[in-house]
XYZ file of C-alpha atoms in Angstrom:
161
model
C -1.446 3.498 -10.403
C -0.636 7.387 -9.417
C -3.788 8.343 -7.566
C -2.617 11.834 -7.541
C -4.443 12.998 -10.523
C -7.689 11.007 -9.734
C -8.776 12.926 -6.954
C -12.751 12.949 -8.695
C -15.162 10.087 -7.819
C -14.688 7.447 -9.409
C -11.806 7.873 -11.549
C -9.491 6.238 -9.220
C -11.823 2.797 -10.071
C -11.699 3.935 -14.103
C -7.807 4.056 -13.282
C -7.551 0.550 -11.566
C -9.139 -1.480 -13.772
C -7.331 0.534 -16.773
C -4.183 -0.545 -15.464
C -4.754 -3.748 -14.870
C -6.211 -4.090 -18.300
C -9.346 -5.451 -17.172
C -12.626 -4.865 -20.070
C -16.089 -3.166 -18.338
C -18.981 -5.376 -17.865
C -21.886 -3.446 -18.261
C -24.007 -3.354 -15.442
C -21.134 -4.018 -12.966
C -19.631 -1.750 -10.228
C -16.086 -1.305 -11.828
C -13.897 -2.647 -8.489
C -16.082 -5.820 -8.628
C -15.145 -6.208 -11.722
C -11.490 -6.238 -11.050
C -11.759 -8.186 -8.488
C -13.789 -11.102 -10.125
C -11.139 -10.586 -13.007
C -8.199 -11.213 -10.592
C -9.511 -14.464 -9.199
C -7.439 -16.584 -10.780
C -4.045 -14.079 -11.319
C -1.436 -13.231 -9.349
C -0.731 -9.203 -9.357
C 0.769 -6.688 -7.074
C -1.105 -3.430 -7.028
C 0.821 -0.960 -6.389
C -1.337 2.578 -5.234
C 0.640 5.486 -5.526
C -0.040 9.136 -3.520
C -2.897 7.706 -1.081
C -2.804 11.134 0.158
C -4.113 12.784 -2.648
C -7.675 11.327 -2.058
C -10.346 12.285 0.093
C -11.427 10.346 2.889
C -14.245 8.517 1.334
C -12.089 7.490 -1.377
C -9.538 6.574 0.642
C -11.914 4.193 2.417
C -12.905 2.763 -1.096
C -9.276 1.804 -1.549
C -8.915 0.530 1.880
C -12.180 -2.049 1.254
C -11.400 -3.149 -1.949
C -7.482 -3.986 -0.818
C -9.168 -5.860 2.108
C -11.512 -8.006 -0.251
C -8.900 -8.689 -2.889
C -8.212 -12.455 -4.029
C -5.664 -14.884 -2.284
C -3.304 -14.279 -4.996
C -2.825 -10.864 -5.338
C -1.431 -7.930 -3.277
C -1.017 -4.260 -2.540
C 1.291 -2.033 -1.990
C -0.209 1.426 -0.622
C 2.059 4.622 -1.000
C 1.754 8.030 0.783
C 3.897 11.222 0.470
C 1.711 13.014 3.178
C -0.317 12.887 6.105
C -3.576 11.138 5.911
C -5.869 11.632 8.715
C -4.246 11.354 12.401
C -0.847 9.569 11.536
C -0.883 6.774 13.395
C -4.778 6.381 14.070
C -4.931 5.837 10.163
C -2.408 3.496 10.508
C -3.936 1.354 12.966
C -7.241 1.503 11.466
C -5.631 0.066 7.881
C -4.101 -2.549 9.420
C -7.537 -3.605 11.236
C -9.052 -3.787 8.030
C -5.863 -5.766 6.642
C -5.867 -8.943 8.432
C -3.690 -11.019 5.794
C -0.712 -8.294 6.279
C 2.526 -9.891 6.663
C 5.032 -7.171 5.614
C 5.798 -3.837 6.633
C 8.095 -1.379 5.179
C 9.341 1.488 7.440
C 11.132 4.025 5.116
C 13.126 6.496 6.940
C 13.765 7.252 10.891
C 10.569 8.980 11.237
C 8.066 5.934 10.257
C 10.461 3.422 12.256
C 9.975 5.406 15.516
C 6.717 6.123 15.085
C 5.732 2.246 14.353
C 7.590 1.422 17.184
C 6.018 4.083 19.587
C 2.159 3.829 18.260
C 0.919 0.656 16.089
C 3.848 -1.687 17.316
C 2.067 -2.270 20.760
C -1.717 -2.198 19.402
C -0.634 -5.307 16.336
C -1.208 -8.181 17.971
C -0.395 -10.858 15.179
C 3.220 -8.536 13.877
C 4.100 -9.105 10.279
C 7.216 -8.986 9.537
C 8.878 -5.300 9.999
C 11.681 -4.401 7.733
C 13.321 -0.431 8.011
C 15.152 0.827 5.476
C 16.726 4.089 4.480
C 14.530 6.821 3.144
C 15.122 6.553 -0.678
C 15.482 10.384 -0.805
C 18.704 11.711 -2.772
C 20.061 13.200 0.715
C 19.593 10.020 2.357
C 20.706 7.858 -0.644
C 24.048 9.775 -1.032
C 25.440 9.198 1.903
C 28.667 6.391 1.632
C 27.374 2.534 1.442
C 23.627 3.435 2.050
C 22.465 3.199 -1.979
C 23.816 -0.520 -1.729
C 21.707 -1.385 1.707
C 18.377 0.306 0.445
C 18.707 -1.845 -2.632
C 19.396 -4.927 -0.338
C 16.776 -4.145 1.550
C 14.490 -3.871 -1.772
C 15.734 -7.634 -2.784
C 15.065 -8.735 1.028
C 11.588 -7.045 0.756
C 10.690 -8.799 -2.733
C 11.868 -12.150 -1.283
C 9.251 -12.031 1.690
C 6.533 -10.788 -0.521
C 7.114 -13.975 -2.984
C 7.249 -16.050 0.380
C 3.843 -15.209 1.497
């Protein structure tokens, strides 16, 4: 789901649960909705542009991926900045205690996981880095062919856990 254009309360639930193809119950907060619907599915959610929301719905998005069934996961993307950097960062992964993959894209996320939420992650999941998947990156001789390795590598640990 591209959060980007959803920026208004409670679209970004309206958005979710269209996605997912999951019918309203009247009377029922949308995302607990969804989330008694995916009770007995497996799904990967993927969020797209986390950074176009405000705080408070960021935090929405942050509880309900904390609260969602056994079966099902989420993949949360940013293009930007959200709050602090790496105080975000450590503050999703306190409210993500199931996490057992990381993706660092690029040089930049890989130092700074290494510098500022490596140490304060007690229980590490497992870190994979990979090549920014931006066309200047991507171009360069051989590194199209280990991004997409990586991607297979990445898809085999998420069916693993």
């Amino acid at each position: 789901v591209d959060l980007a254009p959803l920026s208004e309360g409670g679209r970004v639930a309206q958005a979710v649960v269209s996605a997912a193809g999951v019918r309203e119950e009247p009377g029922t907060e949308l995302l607990e909705t969804l989330r008694r619907s995916l009770r007995e599915k497996r799904m990967l959610l993927l969020l797209d542009n986390l950074e176009s929301l405000l705080k408070k719905e960021r935090d929405t998005v942050f509880t309900f991926v904390k609260k969602l069934p056994a079966g099902c996961k989420a993949i949360l993307t940013c293009r930007g900045r959200i709050g602090s950097g790496a105080e975000e960062l450590i503050r999703l992964l306190g409210i993500l205690p199931y996490l057992e993959v990381v993706v660092l894209s690029g040089l930049y996320a890989q130092a700074g996981w290494a510098r500022h939420v490596a140490p304060t992650v007690p229980d590490t999941p497992s870190v994979l880095e990979v090549w920014h998947p931006s066309p200047l990156s991507l171009n360069q001789p051989g590194r199209r062919d280990e991004f997409n390795a990586s991607i297979v590598e990445i898809a085999a640990l998420i069916a693993q856990s």
